[in-house]
Amino acid sequence: VRDLGVDDEEPLEWFWPPTAPVGYDGAPKPTDETIQRQHSPWTAPTRLTKTDHTWRLAYGEAIAQKPDPPQEYAESSHLLDDLRRIEWWPMTVQEAGKIQAERLMHTTRAAAYDLHSQGFTISTEPYETRMRELHDRMRSNKTAHLGDREARKWAGDLGARLSLIDAEAWASAVRTARAGGEGWSVSGPESRQ
């Protein structure tokens, strides 16, 4: 959400970070030197705005991706039901799931047999923050002092969670590469690699 402190009569805006141009109002600015050299093909993010009782969805736009026509949701429940599709647009949820499954199989096989796995820079939110949080937890490896609720958050195989986030970020990077068109890959513009 860009600004939670808006007045009641002003529209509330939410945007999907993977489709936001670098430094879009409210989006974290890249800090790593390598990431700063990368550009985003997105010229406008996918945004939701709420005025009165209606949510309006405006799809993002990129070098090689024109937006779909805007949509309106009079019922918040209809918007909630559609969020997964909105998150992966212009891909379908099924295509994004297939790309994630292929990435999981590829990276798991590579790890199992000590083979090369294509890497990429994960610099897109929310994936970067989620991975950093898991890496920090894995380094500290402290759950004994946590309350039940907090301990449950960190239960399970954190390495497997990292693989799942990597797969989501990979699918997002594939979407971004497509939005960039010719000359773009999952690691950004090919001329900058």
PDB file of C-alpha atoms in Angstrom:
ATOM      1  CA  VAL A   1       0.000   0.000   0.000  1.00  0.00           C
ATOM      2  CA  ARG A   2       1.448   3.342  -0.980  1.00  0.00           C
ATOM      3  CA  ASP A   3       0.051   5.368   1.945  1.00  0.00           C
ATOM      4  CA  LEU A   4      -2.190   4.094   4.733  1.00  0.00           C
ATOM      5  CA  GLY A   5      -2.616   7.607   6.102  1.00  0.00           C
ATOM      6  CA  VAL A   6      -4.857   8.878   3.314  1.00  0.00           C
ATOM      7  CA  ASP A   7      -8.008  10.768   4.218  1.00  0.00           C
ATOM      8  CA  ASP A   8     -11.309   8.922   3.922  1.00  0.00           C
ATOM      9  CA  GLU A   9     -12.273  10.803   0.778  1.00  0.00           C
ATOM     10  CA  GLU A  10      -8.935  10.056  -0.939  1.00  0.00           C
ATOM     11  CA  PRO A  11      -8.389   6.794  -2.840  1.00  0.00           C
ATOM     12  CA  LEU A  12      -6.377   4.057  -1.156  1.00  0.00           C
ATOM     13  CA  GLU A  13      -3.800   2.613  -3.547  1.00  0.00           C
ATOM     14  CA  TRP A  14      -2.095  -0.759  -3.448  1.00  0.00           C
ATOM     15  CA  PHE A  15       0.416  -1.921  -6.068  1.00  0.00           C
ATOM     16  CA  TRP A  16       2.031  -5.261  -6.809  1.00  0.00           C
ATOM     17  CA  PRO A  17       5.816  -4.796  -6.273  1.00  0.00           C
ATOM     18  CA  PRO A  18       7.046  -7.274  -8.927  1.00  0.00           C
ATOM     19  CA  THR A  19       5.373  -5.095 -11.571  1.00  0.00           C
ATOM     20  CA  ALA A  20       6.577  -1.777 -10.162  1.00  0.00           C
ATOM     21  CA  PRO A  21       9.199   0.268 -11.988  1.00  0.00           C
ATOM     22  CA  VAL A  22      12.461   0.623 -10.038  1.00  0.00           C
ATOM     23  CA  GLY A  23      11.920   3.160  -7.254  1.00  0.00           C
ATOM     24  CA  TYR A  24       8.165   3.487  -7.894  1.00  0.00           C
ATOM     25  CA  ASP A  25       6.609   5.664  -5.212  1.00  0.00           C
ATOM     26  CA  GLY A  26       6.714   3.502  -2.122  1.00  0.00           C
ATOM     27  CA  ALA A  27       8.741   0.636  -3.613  1.00  0.00           C
ATOM     28  CA  PRO A  28      12.049  -0.049  -1.899  1.00  0.00           C
ATOM     29  CA  LYS A  29      14.923   1.413  -3.872  1.00  0.00           C
ATOM     30  CA  PRO A  30      17.611  -1.132  -4.799  1.00  0.00           C
ATOM     31  CA  THR A  31      20.658  -0.935  -2.545  1.00  0.00           C
ATOM     32  CA  ASP A  32      23.059  -3.488  -3.984  1.00  0.00           C
ATOM     33  CA  GLU A  33      25.306  -2.050  -6.720  1.00  0.00           C
ATOM     34  CA  THR A  34      24.490  -4.897  -9.118  1.00  0.00           C
ATOM     35  CA  ILE A  35      20.775  -4.454  -8.599  1.00  0.00           C
ATOM     36  CA  GLN A  36      21.045  -0.705  -9.146  1.00  0.00           C
ATOM     37  CA  ARG A  37      22.454  -1.361 -12.622  1.00  0.00           C
ATOM     38  CA  GLN A  38      19.454  -3.476 -13.528  1.00  0.00           C
ATOM     39  CA  HIS A  39      16.376  -1.864 -14.931  1.00  0.00           C
ATOM     40  CA  SER A  40      12.779  -2.925 -14.815  1.00  0.00           C
ATOM     41  CA  PRO A  41      10.825  -3.204 -18.059  1.00  0.00           C
ATOM     42  CA  TRP A  42       7.708  -2.121 -16.163  1.00  0.00           C
ATOM     43  CA  THR A  43       6.619   1.452 -16.852  1.00  0.00           C
ATOM     44  CA  ALA A  44       3.496   1.287 -14.676  1.00  0.00           C
ATOM     45  CA  PRO A  45       2.663  -1.216 -11.918  1.00  0.00           C
ATOM     46  CA  THR A  46      -0.475  -3.262 -11.468  1.00  0.00           C
ATOM     47  CA  ARG A  47      -2.483  -1.123  -9.057  1.00  0.00           C
ATOM     48  CA  LEU A  48      -5.649  -1.374  -7.024  1.00  0.00           C
ATOM     49  CA  THR A  49      -7.354   1.795  -5.870  1.00  0.00           C
ATOM     50  CA  LYS A  50     -10.370   2.057  -3.627  1.00  0.00           C
ATOM     51  CA  THR A  51     -12.765   4.950  -3.753  1.00  0.00           C
ATOM     52  CA  ASP A  52     -15.967   4.814  -1.764  1.00  0.00           C
ATOM     53  CA  HIS A  53     -16.983   1.137  -1.954  1.00  0.00           C
ATOM     54  CA  THR A  54     -15.430   0.170  -5.299  1.00  0.00           C
ATOM     55  CA  TRP A  55     -12.016  -1.317  -5.998  1.00  0.00           C
ATOM     56  CA  ARG A  56     -10.528  -0.474  -9.404  1.00  0.00           C
ATOM     57  CA  LEU A  57      -7.824  -2.688 -10.894  1.00  0.00           C
ATOM     58  CA  ALA A  58      -5.425  -1.135 -13.410  1.00  0.00           C
ATOM     59  CA  TYR A  59      -3.037  -3.654 -14.912  1.00  0.00           C
ATOM     60  CA  GLY A  60       0.662  -2.850 -15.245  1.00  0.00           C
ATOM     61  CA  GLU A  61       2.378  -1.885 -18.455  1.00  0.00           C
ATOM     62  CA  ALA A  62       5.853  -2.739 -19.711  1.00  0.00           C
ATOM     63  CA  ILE A  63       8.036  -2.457 -22.791  1.00  0.00           C
ATOM     64  CA  ALA A  64       6.499  -5.575 -24.363  1.00  0.00           C
ATOM     65  CA  GLN A  65       3.312  -5.841 -22.298  1.00  0.00           C
ATOM     66  CA  LYS A  66       0.238  -3.726 -22.786  1.00  0.00           C
ATOM     67  CA  PRO A  67      -2.268  -3.631 -19.934  1.00  0.00           C
ATOM     68  CA  ASP A  68      -5.565  -5.468 -20.029  1.00  0.00           C
ATOM     69  CA  PRO A  69      -8.646  -3.248 -19.692  1.00  0.00           C
ATOM     70  CA  PRO A  70      -9.254  -2.024 -16.116  1.00  0.00           C
ATOM     71  CA  GLN A  71     -11.693  -3.927 -13.923  1.00  0.00           C
ATOM     72  CA  GLU A  72     -13.912  -2.825 -11.064  1.00  0.00           C
ATOM     73  CA  TYR A  73     -14.984  -4.821  -8.027  1.00  0.00           C
ATOM     74  CA  ALA A  74     -18.041  -3.655  -6.123  1.00  0.00           C
ATOM     75  CA  GLU A  75     -17.632  -6.511  -3.640  1.00  0.00           C
ATOM     76  CA  SER A  76     -14.353  -6.883  -1.739  1.00  0.00           C
ATOM     77  CA  SER A  77     -14.931 -10.643  -1.599  1.00  0.00           C
ATOM     78  CA  HIS A  78     -14.852 -10.827  -5.415  1.00  0.00           C
ATOM     79  CA  LEU A  79     -11.531  -8.981  -5.407  1.00  0.00           C
ATOM     80  CA  LEU A  80     -10.128 -11.350  -2.767  1.00  0.00           C
ATOM     81  CA  ASP A  81     -11.214 -14.320  -4.876  1.00  0.00           C
ATOM     82  CA  ASP A  82      -9.354 -12.836  -7.861  1.00  0.00           C
ATOM     83  CA  LEU A  83      -6.089 -11.825  -6.117  1.00  0.00           C
ATOM     84  CA  ARG A  84      -4.110 -14.917  -7.117  1.00  0.00           C
ATOM     85  CA  ARG A  85      -4.946 -14.340 -10.789  1.00  0.00           C
ATOM     86  CA  ILE A  86      -4.079 -10.638 -10.460  1.00  0.00           C
ATOM     87  CA  GLU A  87      -0.780 -11.513  -8.769  1.00  0.00           C
ATOM     88  CA  TRP A  88       0.378 -13.608 -11.724  1.00  0.00           C
ATOM     89  CA  TRP A  89      -1.072 -11.553 -14.584  1.00  0.00           C
ATOM     90  CA  PRO A  90      -0.331 -11.636 -17.528  1.00  0.00           C
ATOM     91  CA  MET A  91       0.447 -15.308 -16.861  1.00  0.00           C
ATOM     92  CA  THR A  92      -2.296 -17.627 -15.736  1.00  0.00           C
ATOM     93  CA  VAL A  93      -2.109 -19.090 -12.244  1.00  0.00           C
ATOM     94  CA  GLN A  94      -1.696 -22.518 -13.854  1.00  0.00           C
ATOM     95  CA  GLU A  95       1.246 -21.386 -15.994  1.00  0.00           C
ATOM     96  CA  ALA A  96       2.942 -19.743 -13.000  1.00  0.00           C
ATOM     97  CA  GLY A  97       2.461 -22.977 -11.022  1.00  0.00           C
ATOM     98  CA  LYS A  98       3.955 -25.035 -13.853  1.00  0.00           C
ATOM     99  CA  ILE A  99       7.004 -22.748 -14.068  1.00  0.00           C
ATOM    100  CA  GLN A 100       7.448 -22.978 -10.290  1.00  0.00           C
ATOM    101  CA  ALA A 101       7.204 -26.788 -10.356  1.00  0.00           C
ATOM    102  CA  GLU A 102       9.778 -26.981 -13.163  1.00  0.00           C
ATOM    103  CA  ARG A 103      12.120 -24.685 -11.214  1.00  0.00           C
ATOM    104  CA  LEU A 104      11.726 -26.783  -8.042  1.00  0.00           C
ATOM    105  CA  MET A 105      12.497 -29.978  -9.953  1.00  0.00           C
ATOM    106  CA  HIS A 106      15.497 -28.369 -11.666  1.00  0.00           C
ATOM    107  CA  THR A 107      17.047 -26.929  -8.485  1.00  0.00           C
ATOM    108  CA  THR A 108      16.321 -30.060  -6.421  1.00  0.00           C
ATOM    109  CA  ARG A 109      17.920 -32.317  -9.038  1.00  0.00           C
ATOM    110  CA  ALA A 110      20.920 -29.977  -9.262  1.00  0.00           C
ATOM    111  CA  ALA A 111      21.341 -29.975  -5.476  1.00  0.00           C
ATOM    112  CA  ALA A 112      20.868 -33.755  -5.223  1.00  0.00           C
ATOM    113  CA  TYR A 113      23.563 -34.525  -7.806  1.00  0.00           C
ATOM    114  CA  ASP A 114      25.853 -31.521  -7.282  1.00  0.00           C
ATOM    115  CA  LEU A 115      25.027 -30.140 -10.726  1.00  0.00           C
ATOM    116  CA  HIS A 116      24.903 -26.582 -11.990  1.00  0.00           C
ATOM    117  CA  SER A 117      21.628 -24.733 -11.530  1.00  0.00           C
ATOM    118  CA  GLN A 118      20.953 -21.455 -13.294  1.00  0.00           C
ATOM    119  CA  GLY A 119      20.971 -18.707 -10.734  1.00  0.00           C
ATOM    120  CA  PHE A 120      19.499 -15.243 -10.898  1.00  0.00           C
ATOM    121  CA  THR A 121      19.407 -12.151  -8.733  1.00  0.00           C
ATOM    122  CA  ILE A 122      16.313 -12.021  -6.557  1.00  0.00           C
ATOM    123  CA  SER A 123      15.831  -8.302  -6.113  1.00  0.00           C
ATOM    124  CA  THR A 124      12.057  -8.121  -6.335  1.00  0.00           C
ATOM    125  CA  GLU A 125       9.695  -7.751  -3.426  1.00  0.00           C
ATOM    126  CA  PRO A 126       8.167  -9.592  -1.706  1.00  0.00           C
ATOM    127  CA  TYR A 127      10.601 -12.400  -2.535  1.00  0.00           C
ATOM    128  CA  GLU A 128      13.809 -10.636  -1.484  1.00  0.00           C
ATOM    129  CA  THR A 129      12.481  -9.795   1.990  1.00  0.00           C
ATOM    130  CA  ARG A 130      11.027 -13.273   2.516  1.00  0.00           C
ATOM    131  CA  MET A 131      14.340 -14.907   1.560  1.00  0.00           C
ATOM    132  CA  ARG A 132      16.374 -12.537   3.719  1.00  0.00           C
ATOM    133  CA  GLU A 133      14.103 -13.268   6.693  1.00  0.00           C
ATOM    134  CA  LEU A 134      14.548 -17.025   6.222  1.00  0.00           C
ATOM    135  CA  HIS A 135      18.323 -16.722   5.791  1.00  0.00           C
ATOM    136  CA  ASP A 136      18.511 -14.694   9.009  1.00  0.00           C
ATOM    137  CA  ARG A 137      16.451 -17.308  10.855  1.00  0.00           C
ATOM    138  CA  MET A 138      18.612 -20.139   9.503  1.00  0.00           C
ATOM    139  CA  ARG A 139      21.786 -18.348  10.603  1.00  0.00           C
ATOM    140  CA  SER A 140      20.495 -17.679  14.107  1.00  0.00           C
ATOM    141  CA  ASN A 141      18.782 -21.104  14.350  1.00  0.00           C
ATOM    142  CA  LYS A 142      17.065 -20.054  17.568  1.00  0.00           C
ATOM    143  CA  THR A 143      13.513 -21.154  18.184  1.00  0.00           C
ATOM    144  CA  ALA A 144      13.635 -22.418  21.779  1.00  0.00           C
ATOM    145  CA  HIS A 145      12.978 -18.980  23.277  1.00  0.00           C
ATOM    146  CA  LEU A 146      10.079 -18.216  20.955  1.00  0.00           C
ATOM    147  CA  GLY A 147       6.457 -18.431  22.011  1.00  0.00           C
ATOM    148  CA  ASP A 148       4.277 -21.152  20.507  1.00  0.00           C
ATOM    149  CA  ARG A 149       2.849 -18.938  17.768  1.00  0.00           C
ATOM    150  CA  GLU A 150       6.242 -17.557  16.710  1.00  0.00           C
ATOM    151  CA  ALA A 151       7.858 -21.018  16.902  1.00  0.00           C
ATOM    152  CA  ARG A 152       5.165 -22.431  14.591  1.00  0.00           C
ATOM    153  CA  LYS A 153       6.052 -19.733  12.050  1.00  0.00           C
ATOM    154  CA  TRP A 154       9.561 -21.204  11.826  1.00  0.00           C
ATOM    155  CA  ALA A 155       8.622 -24.901  12.096  1.00  0.00           C
ATOM    156  CA  GLY A 156       9.505 -27.204   9.233  1.00  0.00           C
ATOM    157  CA  ASP A 157      12.364 -27.271   6.763  1.00  0.00           C
ATOM    158  CA  LEU A 158      13.519 -23.697   6.148  1.00  0.00           C
ATOM    159  CA  GLY A 159      15.690 -24.816   3.236  1.00  0.00           C
ATOM    160  CA  ALA A 160      12.584 -26.214   1.550  1.00  0.00           C
ATOM    161  CA  ARG A 161      10.850 -22.888   2.145  1.00  0.00           C
ATOM    162  CA  LEU A 162      13.759 -21.116   0.473  1.00  0.00           C
ATOM    163  CA  SER A 163      13.328 -23.399  -2.531  1.00  0.00           C
ATOM    164  CA  LEU A 164       9.626 -22.532  -2.725  1.00  0.00           C
ATOM    165  CA  ILE A 165      10.361 -18.798  -2.581  1.00  0.00           C
ATOM    166  CA  ASP A 166      13.083 -19.233  -5.208  1.00  0.00           C
ATOM    167  CA  ALA A 167      10.530 -20.942  -7.469  1.00  0.00           C
ATOM    168  CA  GLU A 168       8.002 -18.119  -6.990  1.00  0.00           C
ATOM    169  CA  ALA A 169      10.679 -15.515  -7.656  1.00  0.00           C
ATOM    170  CA  TRP A 170      11.784 -17.456 -10.756  1.00  0.00           C
ATOM    171  CA  ALA A 171       8.243 -17.461 -12.165  1.00  0.00           C
ATOM    172  CA  SER A 172       8.027 -13.733 -11.447  1.00  0.00           C
ATOM    173  CA  ALA A 173      11.366 -13.200 -13.218  1.00  0.00           C
ATOM    174  CA  VAL A 174      10.085 -15.158 -16.236  1.00  0.00           C
ATOM    175  CA  ARG A 175       7.036 -12.877 -16.315  1.00  0.00           C
ATOM    176  CA  THR A 176       9.268  -9.796 -16.095  1.00  0.00           C
ATOM    177  CA  ALA A 177      11.554 -11.092 -18.870  1.00  0.00           C
ATOM    178  CA  ARG A 178       8.526 -11.574 -21.107  1.00  0.00           C
ATOM    179  CA  ALA A 179       7.320  -8.075 -20.228  1.00  0.00           C
ATOM    180  CA  GLY A 180      10.711  -6.754 -21.316  1.00  0.00           C
ATOM    181  CA  GLY A 181      10.507  -8.512 -24.653  1.00  0.00           C
ATOM    182  CA  GLU A 182      13.487  -9.227 -26.864  1.00  0.00           C
ATOM    183  CA  GLY A 183      16.781  -8.638 -25.082  1.00  0.00           C
ATOM    184  CA  TRP A 184      15.471  -9.496 -21.595  1.00  0.00           C
ATOM    185  CA  SER A 185      16.147 -12.614 -19.537  1.00  0.00           C
ATOM    186  CA  VAL A 186      15.334 -13.694 -15.988  1.00  0.00           C
ATOM    187  CA  SER A 187      18.400 -11.733 -14.864  1.00  0.00           C
ATOM    188  CA  GLY A 188      17.344  -8.502 -16.551  1.00  0.00           C
ATOM    189  CA  PRO A 189      18.381  -6.801 -19.769  1.00  0.00           C
ATOM    190  CA  GLU A 190      20.881  -9.039 -21.574  1.00  0.00           C
ATOM    191  CA  SER A 191      23.105  -6.126 -22.557  1.00  0.00           C
ATOM    192  CA  ARG A 192      23.712  -5.403 -18.839  1.00  0.00           C
ATOM    193  CA  GLN A 193      24.629  -8.927 -17.753  1.00  0.00           C
TER     194      GLN A 193
END
